[in-house]
């Protein structure tokens, strides 16, 4: 995700537990890029479009609180990072023994 954003200026916008695969080598692989958006043209540096579509994008269980609270908010890097935190928390609670 970091390389896609900082090297190619692409924002995923749908980070969820179902969109992360773990390879045989133990590395993570982010899949399902069909809701992603290219933020800048690499050749000209011009902004291509906003990071929001008229309809809400993403898996709501893992979306950032800010996106869920404000319909007019644009998707930003911080929203994808918060989605990663939600996936980590959900996975840890689901797959480890706890008393919750």
The first five atom37 places (N, CA, C, CB, O) and aatype in JSON, in Angstrom:
{
  "aatype": [20, 20, 20, 20, 20, 20, 20, 20, 20, 20, 20, 20, 20, 20, 20, 20, 20, 20, 20, 20, 20, 20, 20, 20, 20, 20, 20, 20, 20, 20, 20, 20, 20, 20, 20, 20, 20, 20, 20, 20, 20, 20, 20, 20, 20, 20, 20, 20, 20, 20, 20, 20, 20, 20, 20, 20, 20, 20, 20, 20, 20, 20, 20, 20, 20, 20, 20, 20, 20, 20, 20, 20, 20, 20, 20, 20, 20, 20, 20, 20, 20, 20, 20, 20, 20, 20, 20, 20, 20, 20, 20, 20, 20, 20, 20, 20, 20, 20, 20, 20],
  "atom_mask": [
    [1, 1, 1, 1, 1],
    [1, 1, 1, 1, 1],
    [1, 1, 1, 1, 1],
    [1, 1, 1, 1, 1],
    [1, 1, 1, 1, 1],
    [1, 1, 1, 1, 1],
    [1, 1, 1, 1, 1],
    [1, 1, 1, 1, 1],
    [1, 1, 1, 1, 1],
    [1, 1, 1, 1, 1],
    [1, 1, 1, 1, 1],
    [1, 1, 1, 1, 1],
    [1, 1, 1, 1, 1],
    [1, 1, 1, 1, 1],
    [1, 1, 1, 1, 1],
    [1, 1, 1, 1, 1],
    [1, 1, 1, 1, 1],
    [1, 1, 1, 1, 1],
    [1, 1, 1, 1, 1],
    [1, 1, 1, 1, 1],
    [1, 1, 1, 1, 1],
    [1, 1, 1, 1, 1],
    [1, 1, 1, 1, 1],
    [1, 1, 1, 1, 1],
    [1, 1, 1, 1, 1],
    [1, 1, 1, 1, 1],
    [1, 1, 1, 1, 1],
    [1, 1, 1, 1, 1],
    [1, 1, 1, 1, 1],
    [1, 1, 1, 1, 1],
    [1, 1, 1, 1, 1],
    [1, 1, 1, 1, 1],
    [1, 1, 1, 1, 1],
    [1, 1, 1, 1, 1],
    [1, 1, 1, 1, 1],
    [1, 1, 1, 1, 1],
    [1, 1, 1, 1, 1],
    [1, 1, 1, 1, 1],
    [1, 1, 1, 1, 1],
    [1, 1, 1, 1, 1],
    [1, 1, 1, 1, 1],
    [1, 1, 1, 1, 1],
    [1, 1, 1, 1, 1],
    [1, 1, 1, 1, 1],
    [1, 1, 1, 1, 1],
    [1, 1, 1, 1, 1],
    [1, 1, 1, 1, 1],
    [1, 1, 1, 1, 1],
    [1, 1, 1, 1, 1],
    [1, 1, 1, 1, 1],
    [1, 1, 1, 1, 1],
    [1, 1, 1, 1, 1],
    [1, 1, 1, 1, 1],
    [1, 1, 1, 1, 1],
    [1, 1, 1, 1, 1],
    [1, 1, 1, 1, 1],
    [1, 1, 1, 1, 1],
    [1, 1, 1, 1, 1],
    [1, 1, 1, 1, 1],
    [1, 1, 1, 1, 1],
    [1, 1, 1, 1, 1],
    [1, 1, 1, 1, 1],
    [1, 1, 1, 1, 1],
    [1, 1, 1, 1, 1],
    [1, 1, 1, 1, 1],
    [1, 1, 1, 1, 1],
    [1, 1, 1, 1, 1],
    [1, 1, 1, 1, 1],
    [1, 1, 1, 1, 1],
    [1, 1, 1, 1, 1],
    [1, 1, 1, 1, 1],
    [1, 1, 1, 1, 1],
    [1, 1, 1, 1, 1],
    [1, 1, 1, 1, 1],
    [1, 1, 1, 1, 1],
    [1, 1, 1, 1, 1],
    [1, 1, 1, 1, 1],
    [1, 1, 1, 1, 1],
    [1, 1, 1, 1, 1],
    [1, 1, 1, 1, 1],
    [1, 1, 1, 1, 1],
    [1, 1, 1, 1, 1],
    [1, 1, 1, 1, 1],
    [1, 1, 1, 1, 1],
    [1, 1, 1, 1, 1],
    [1, 1, 1, 1, 1],
    [1, 1, 1, 1, 1],
    [1, 1, 1, 1, 1],
    [1, 1, 1, 1, 1],
    [1, 1, 1, 1, 1],
    [1, 1, 1, 1, 1],
    [1, 1, 1, 1, 1],
    [1, 1, 1, 1, 1],
    [1, 1, 1, 1, 1],
    [1, 1, 1, 1, 1],
    [1, 1, 1, 1, 1],
    [1, 1, 1, 1, 1],
    [1, 1, 1, 1, 1],
    [1, 1, 1, 1, 1],
    [1, 1, 1, 1, 1]
  ],
  "atom_positions": [
    [[0.82, -1.19, 0.0], [0.0, 0.0, 0.0], [0.86, 1.26, 0.0], [-0.93, 0.0, 1.2], [0.59, 2.22, -0.72]],
    [[1.89, 1.23, 0.8], [2.79, 2.4, 0.88], [3.45, 2.67, -0.46], [3.86, 2.18, 1.96], [3.54, 3.82, -0.89]],
    [[3.91, 1.62, -1.13], [4.55, 1.8, -2.44], [3.55, 2.29, -3.48], [5.2, 0.49, -2.9], [3.87, 3.14, -4.31]],
    [[2.35, 1.76, -3.44], [1.34, 2.2, -4.4], [1.03, 3.68, -4.23], [0.05, 1.37, -4.25], [0.88, 4.41, -5.21]],
    [[0.94, 4.13, -2.98], [0.59, 5.52, -2.73], [1.75, 6.46, -3.03], [0.15, 5.69, -1.28], [1.58, 7.45, -3.75]],
    [[2.93, 6.17, -2.48], [4.05, 7.11, -2.61], [4.82, 7.0, -3.92], [5.01, 6.9, -1.48], [5.43, 7.97, -4.36]],
    [[4.79, 5.83, -4.56], [5.53, 5.67, -5.82], [4.64, 5.83, -7.05], [6.19, 4.31, -5.85], [5.09, 6.38, -8.06]],
    [[3.4, 5.37, -6.98], [2.51, 5.42, -8.14], [1.32, 6.35, -7.93], [2.01, 4.04, -8.46], [0.53, 6.54, -8.86]],
    [[1.17, 6.94, -6.75], [0.06, 7.85, -6.43], [-1.31, 7.21, -6.65], [0.17, 9.11, -7.27], [-2.21, 7.79, -7.25]],
    [[-1.43, 5.98, -6.14], [-2.69, 5.24, -6.22], [-3.19, 4.99, -4.8], [-2.51, 3.89, -7.0], [-2.43, 4.56, -3.93]],
    [[-4.47, 5.27, -4.58], [-5.1, 5.05, -3.28], [-6.05, 3.87, -3.41], [-5.85, 6.34, -2.79], [-6.91, 3.87, -4.29]],
    [[-5.9, 2.86, -2.57], [-6.67, 1.61, -2.67], [-8.15, 1.81, -2.38], [-6.1, 0.57, -1.72], [-8.98, 1.41, -3.2]],
    [[-8.52, 2.39, -1.27], [-9.87, 2.76, -0.85], [-10.78, 1.61, -0.46], [-10.5, 3.51, -1.94], [-11.96, 1.84, -0.2]],
    [[-10.28, 0.38, -0.41], [-11.12, -0.74, 0.02], [-10.28, -1.76, 0.79], [-11.8, -1.42, -1.19], [-10.32, -2.95, 0.48]],
    [[-9.52, -1.31, 1.76], [-8.7, -2.23, 2.55], [-9.61, -2.94, 3.54], [-7.55, -1.48, 3.29], [-10.27, -2.32, 4.36]],
    [[-9.63, -4.27, 3.44], [-10.45, -5.09, 4.32], [-9.75, -6.43, 4.51], [-11.88, -5.29, 3.75], [-8.78, -6.74, 3.82]],
    [[-10.25, -7.22, 5.45], [-9.64, -8.52, 5.72], [-9.71, -9.43, 4.48], [-10.35, -9.2, 6.91], [-8.81, -10.24, 4.27]],
    [[-10.74, -9.28, 3.69], [-10.87, -10.1, 2.49], [-9.98, -9.68, 1.34], [-12.28, -10.07, 2.03], [-9.85, -10.41, 0.36]],
    [[-9.36, -8.52, 1.45], [-8.5, -8.02, 0.37], [-7.01, -8.11, 0.71], [-8.86, -6.59, 0.06], [-6.18, -7.52, 0.03]],
    [[-6.69, -8.85, 1.75], [-5.29, -9.06, 2.12], [-5.01, -10.56, 2.11], [-4.97, -8.44, 3.52], [-5.68, -11.33, 2.8]],
    [[-4.02, -10.96, 1.33], [-3.6, -12.35, 1.28], [-2.22, -12.47, 1.91], [-3.58, -12.87, -0.18], [-1.41, -11.54, 1.84]],
    [[-1.95, -13.61, 2.52], [-0.64, -13.9, 3.06], [-0.02, -14.98, 2.19], [-0.71, -14.34, 4.57], [-0.61, -16.05, 2.01]],
    [[1.16, -14.72, 1.64], [1.81, -15.67, 0.75], [2.46, -16.8, 1.55], [2.87, -14.96, -0.12], [2.54, -16.74, 2.77]],
    [[2.91, -17.83, 0.85], [3.6, -18.95, 1.49], [4.86, -18.48, 2.21], [3.96, -20.03, 0.45], [5.3, -19.12, 3.17]],
    [[5.45, -17.39, 1.75], [6.65, -16.84, 2.37], [6.32, -15.96, 3.57], [7.44, -16.04, 1.35], [7.23, -15.45, 4.23]],
    [[5.03, -15.76, 3.87], [4.62, -14.96, 5.01], [4.53, -13.47, 4.72], [5.56, -15.17, 6.14], [4.47, -12.66, 5.65]],
    [[4.51, -13.1, 3.46], [4.39, -11.69, 3.09], [2.93, -11.36, 2.76], [5.31, -11.36, 1.88], [2.19, -12.21, 2.27]],
    [[2.54, -10.12, 3.05], [1.19, -9.69, 2.77], [1.06, -9.21, 1.34], [0.78, -8.6, 3.72], [1.99, -8.64, 0.77]],
    [[-0.1, -9.44, 0.75], [-0.38, -9.03, -0.61], [-1.76, -8.37, -0.63], [-0.3, -10.24, -1.61], [-2.76, -9.01, -0.31]],
    [[-1.8, -7.1, -1.01], [-3.06, -6.37, -1.09], [-3.66, -6.59, -2.47], [-2.85, -4.84, -0.81], [-3.02, -6.3, -3.49]],
    [[-4.89, -7.09, -2.51], [-5.55, -7.41, -3.78], [-6.81, -6.57, -3.96], [-5.9, -8.92, -3.85], [-7.12, -5.74, -3.11]],
    [[-7.51, -6.78, -5.04], [-8.79, -6.14, -5.35], [-8.65, -4.63, -5.47], [-9.82, -6.48, -4.26], [-9.14, -3.87, -4.64]],
    [[-7.98, -4.22, -6.52], [-7.69, -2.8, -6.75], [-8.73, -2.13, -7.63], [-6.32, -2.65, -7.37], [-8.49, -1.03, -8.13]],
    [[-9.89, -2.77, -7.84], [-10.86, -2.19, -8.77], [-11.54, -0.92, -8.25], [-11.92, -3.21, -9.1], [-12.11, -0.18, -9.04]],
    [[-11.5, -0.64, -6.95], [-12.04, 0.61, -6.42], [-10.96, 1.67, -6.19], [-12.77, 0.34, -5.12], [-11.24, 2.76, -5.69]],
    [[-9.73, 1.33, -6.54], [-8.63, 2.27, -6.33], [-8.76, 3.45, -7.28], [-7.26, 1.57, -6.53], [-9.51, 3.42, -8.26]],
    [[-8.0, 4.5, -6.97], [-8.04, 5.69, -7.81], [-6.63, 6.25, -7.94], [-9.01, 6.76, -7.22], [-5.87, 6.3, -6.98]],
    [[-6.31, 6.67, -9.15], [-5.03, 7.31, -9.41], [-5.17, 8.79, -9.08], [-4.58, 7.1, -10.9], [-6.04, 9.48, -9.62]],
    [[-4.31, 9.29, -8.19], [-4.45, 10.65, -7.69], [-3.76, 11.69, -8.57], [-3.9, 10.73, -6.31], [-4.27, 12.8, -8.73]],
    [[-2.61, 11.33, -9.15], [-1.83, 12.28, -9.95], [-1.32, 11.6, -11.21], [-0.65, 12.86, -9.13], [-1.07, 10.39, -11.22]],
    [[-1.17, 12.37, -12.25], [-0.5, 11.89, -13.45], [1.0, 11.95, -13.19], [-0.89, 12.74, -14.72], [1.54, 13.02, -12.9]],
    [[1.67, 10.81, -13.29], [3.1, 10.76, -13.0], [3.92, 11.63, -13.93], [3.6, 9.35, -13.07], [4.97, 12.13, -13.54]],
    [[3.47, 11.82, -15.16], [4.22, 12.62, -16.14], [4.06, 14.12, -15.93], [3.78, 12.25, -17.54], [5.04, 14.87, -16.03]],
    [[2.85, 14.56, -15.65], [2.6, 16.0, -15.54], [2.53, 16.49, -14.1], [1.32, 16.35, -16.25], [2.71, 17.69, -13.84]],
    [[2.27, 15.59, -13.15], [2.12, 15.99, -11.76], [0.76, 16.61, -11.46], [3.19, 16.96, -11.39], [0.52, 17.08, -10.36]],
    [[-0.13, 16.6, -12.46], [-1.47, 17.18, -12.29], [-2.37, 16.22, -11.53], [-2.1, 17.53, -13.65], [-2.31, 15.0, -11.7]],
    [[-3.22, 16.81, -10.67], [-4.21, 16.02, -9.96], [-5.24, 15.54, -10.97], [-4.88, 16.85, -8.82], [-5.77, 16.33, -11.75]],
    [[-5.54, 14.22, -10.96], [-6.46, 13.67, -11.95], [-7.91, 13.78, -11.52], [-6.12, 12.23, -12.21], [-8.76, 14.16, -12.32]],
    [[-8.2, 13.46, -10.27], [-9.58, 13.53, -9.8], [-9.6, 13.46, -8.28], [-10.44, 12.38, -10.41], [-8.57, 13.21, -7.64]],
    [[-10.76, 13.69, -7.73], [-10.89, 13.57, -6.28], [-10.85, 12.11, -5.9], [-12.19, 14.25, -5.77], [-11.08, 11.24, -6.74]],
    [[-10.58, 11.85, -4.65], [-10.49, 10.47, -4.17], [-11.83, 9.96, -3.68], [-9.45, 10.37, -3.07], [-11.89, 9.03, -2.88]],
    [[-12.89, 10.56, -4.14], [-14.23, 10.15, -3.71], [-15.13, 10.01, -4.93], [-14.82, 11.17, -2.71], [-15.06, 10.81, -5.87]],
    [[-15.96, 9.02, -4.9], [-16.97, 8.85, -5.93], [-18.31, 9.27, -5.34], [-17.02, 7.37, -6.44], [-18.43, 9.41, -4.12]],
    [[-19.33, 9.48, -6.17], [-20.64, 9.85, -5.64], [-21.17, 8.83, -4.62], [-21.64, 10.0, -6.77], [-21.82, 9.2, -3.64]],
    [[-20.88, 7.56, -4.85], [-21.29, 6.55, -3.87], [-20.1, 6.24, -2.96], [-21.8, 5.27, -4.58], [-18.95, 6.43, -3.35]],
    [[-20.37, 5.78, -1.79], [-19.33, 5.47, -0.8], [-18.58, 4.21, -1.22], [-19.94, 5.3, 0.61], [-19.21, 3.22, -1.6]],
    [[-17.27, 4.22, -1.16], [-16.47, 3.07, -1.54], [-15.82, 2.46, -0.31], [-15.4, 3.45, -2.58], [-15.51, 3.16, 0.66]],
    [[-15.62, 1.16, -0.36], [-14.96, 0.47, 0.74], [-15.89, -0.5, 1.45], [-14.43, 1.48, 1.73], [-17.09, -0.51, 1.22]],
    [[-15.31, -1.32, 2.29], [-16.05, -2.26, 3.12], [-16.34, -1.56, 4.44], [-15.26, -3.6, 3.34], [-15.42, -1.26, 5.19]],
    [[-17.61, -1.3, 4.73], [-17.97, -0.39, 5.81], [-17.43, -0.82, 7.16], [-19.47, -0.27, 5.89], [-17.14, 0.04, 8.0]],
    [[-17.28, -2.14, 7.42], [-16.77, -2.59, 8.71], [-15.33, -2.13, 8.96], [-16.84, -4.1, 8.79], [-14.9, -2.06, 10.11]],
    [[-14.59, -1.83, 7.9], [-13.19, -1.45, 8.03], [-12.92, 0.0, 7.61], [-12.34, -2.38, 7.2], [-11.77, 0.43, 7.6]],
    [[-13.95, 0.74, 7.26], [-13.77, 2.13, 6.83], [-13.41, 3.02, 8.01], [-15.04, 2.66, 6.14], [-13.74, 2.71, 9.16]],
    [[-12.74, 4.11, 7.73], [-12.37, 5.05, 8.8], [-13.61, 5.72, 9.37], [-11.39, 6.1, 8.26], [-14.62, 5.89, 8.68]],
    [[-13.52, 6.11, 10.62], [-14.63, 6.79, 11.28], [-14.96, 8.09, 10.57], [-14.3, 7.06, 12.76], [-16.13, 8.46, 10.44]],
    [[-13.94, 8.79, 10.11], [-14.16, 10.08, 9.43], [-14.98, 9.9, 8.15], [-12.82, 10.74, 9.11], [-15.85, 10.72, 7.85]],
    [[-14.7, 8.85, 7.38], [-15.46, 8.61, 6.15], [-16.9, 8.22, 6.45], [-14.8, 7.52, 5.31], [-17.82, 8.59, 5.72]],
    [[-17.1, 7.48, 7.53], [-18.45, 7.06, 7.88], [-19.29, 8.21, 8.43], [-18.4, 5.95, 8.9], [-20.51, 8.21, 8.29]],
    [[-18.64, 9.19, 9.03], [-19.37, 10.29, 9.65], [-19.67, 11.44, 8.69], [-18.59, 10.82, 10.82], [-20.67, 12.14, 8.87]],
    [[-18.84, 11.63, 7.69], [-19.02, 12.79, 6.8], [-19.12, 12.31, 5.35], [-17.85, 13.79, 6.96], [-18.12, 11.88, 4.77]],
    [[-20.29, 12.4, 4.78], [-20.51, 11.92, 3.42], [-19.72, 12.71, 2.38], [-21.98, 11.97, 3.08], [-19.39, 12.18, 1.32]],
    [[-19.42, 13.97, 2.67], [-18.7, 14.81, 1.71], [-17.19, 14.66, 1.8], [-19.07, 16.26, 1.91], [-16.47, 15.25, 0.99]],
    [[-16.68, 13.87, 2.76], [-15.24, 13.72, 2.94], [-14.61, 12.91, 1.81], [-14.94, 13.05, 4.29], [-15.18, 11.92, 1.34]],
    [[-13.43, 13.33, 1.39], [-12.66, 12.61, 0.38], [-11.82, 11.54, 1.05], [-11.76, 13.58, -0.42], [-11.36, 11.71, 2.18]],
    [[-11.61, 10.42, 0.34], [-10.69, 9.39, 0.82], [-9.27, 9.94, 0.78], [-10.8, 8.09, -0.03], [-8.85, 10.55, -0.21]],
    [[-8.53, 9.71, 1.87], [-7.15, 10.14, 1.96], [-6.3, 8.98, 2.47], [-7.01, 11.37, 2.89], [-6.82, 7.95, 2.86]],
    [[-5.0, 9.17, 2.45], [-4.08, 8.14, 2.92], [-4.43, 7.72, 4.35], [-2.65, 8.65, 2.85], [-4.4, 6.53, 4.66]],
    [[-4.75, 8.68, 5.2], [-5.06, 8.38, 6.6], [-6.26, 7.45, 6.74], [-5.32, 9.67, 7.37], [-6.32, 6.65, 7.67]],
    [[-7.21, 7.55, 5.82], [-8.38, 6.67, 5.87], [-7.99, 5.23, 5.56], [-9.45, 7.15, 4.87], [-8.48, 4.3, 6.21]],
    [[-7.12, 5.04, 4.57], [-6.63, 3.69, 4.28], [-5.78, 3.16, 5.42], [-5.81, 3.69, 2.98], [-5.85, 1.97, 5.73]],
    [[-4.99, 4.01, 6.05], [-4.18, 3.57, 7.19], [-5.07, 3.16, 8.35], [-3.22, 4.68, 7.62], [-4.78, 2.17, 9.03]],
    [[-6.13, 3.9, 8.6], [-7.06, 3.51, 9.67], [-7.74, 2.19, 9.33], [-8.12, 4.6, 9.89], [-7.97, 1.37, 10.22]],
    [[-8.06, 1.97, 8.07], [-8.63, 0.69, 7.65], [-7.67, -0.45, 7.95], [-8.98, 0.71, 6.15], [-8.1, -1.52, 8.38]],
    [[-6.39, -0.24, 7.74], [-5.38, -1.26, 8.07], [-5.4, -1.58, 9.56], [-3.97, -0.79, 7.64], [-5.29, -2.74, 9.95]],
    [[-5.53, -0.55, 10.38], [-5.6, -0.75, 11.83], [-6.85, -1.56, 12.21], [-5.6, 0.6, 12.56], [-6.78, -2.44, 13.06]],
    [[-7.97, -1.26, 11.58], [-9.19, -2.01, 11.85], [-9.04, -3.48, 11.44], [-10.38, -1.38, 11.11], [-9.52, -4.37, 12.15]],
    [[-8.39, -3.73, 10.32], [-8.16, -5.12, 9.89], [-7.26, -5.84, 10.9], [-7.51, -5.15, 8.47], [-7.54, -6.98, 11.26]],
    [[-6.2, -5.18, 11.34], [-5.29, -5.78, 12.32], [-6.03, -6.1, 13.62], [-4.1, -4.84, 12.59], [-5.89, -7.2, 14.16]],
    [[-6.81, -5.16, 14.12], [-7.56, -5.36, 15.36], [-8.57, -6.49, 15.21], [-8.27, -4.07, 15.78], [-8.66, -7.36, 16.07]],
    [[-9.33, -6.47, 14.13], [-10.34, -7.5, 13.88], [-9.69, -8.88, 13.79], [-11.11, -7.2, 12.59], [-10.19, -9.84, 14.37]],
    [[-8.58, -8.98, 13.06], [-7.89, -10.25, 12.9], [-7.34, -10.76, 14.23], [-6.76, -10.11, 11.88], [-7.45, -11.94, 14.55]],
    [[-6.73, -9.86, 15.01], [-6.17, -10.25, 16.31], [-7.27, -10.74, 17.24], [-5.42, -9.07, 16.95], [-7.09, -11.76, 17.91]],
    [[-8.39, -10.05, 17.3], [-9.49, -10.47, 18.17], [-10.15, -11.76, 17.7], [-10.53, -9.38, 18.25], [-10.61, -12.56, 18.52]],
    [[-10.18, -11.95, 16.42], [-10.83, -13.14, 15.86], [-9.98, -14.38, 15.99], [-11.16, -12.91, 14.4], [-10.51, -15.47, 16.2]],
    [[-8.67, -14.24, 15.87], [-7.81, -15.43, 15.77], [-6.95, -15.72, 17.0], [-6.91, -15.27, 14.59], [-6.17, -16.66, 16.99]],
    [[-7.08, -14.94, 18.05], [-6.32, -15.21, 19.28], [-7.3, -15.44, 20.43], [-5.34, -14.04, 19.61], [-8.43, -14.95, 20.42]],
    [[-6.86, -16.2, 21.43], [-7.67, -16.42, 22.61], [-7.69, -15.15, 23.45], [-7.14, -17.63, 23.43], [-6.67, -14.51, 23.67]],
    [[-8.89, -14.8, 23.9], [-9.04, -13.63, 24.76], [-10.32, -13.8, 25.56], [-9.07, -12.3, 23.91], [-11.07, -14.75, 25.34]],
    [[-10.57, -12.89, 26.47], [-11.76, -13.0, 27.32], [-12.83, -11.99, 26.96], [-11.38, -12.82, 28.76], [-13.8, -11.81, 27.7]],
    [[-12.66, -11.32, 25.82], [-13.65, -10.33, 25.39], [-14.85, -11.05, 24.8], [-13.05, -9.34, 24.37], [-15.81, -10.4, 24.38]]
  ]
}
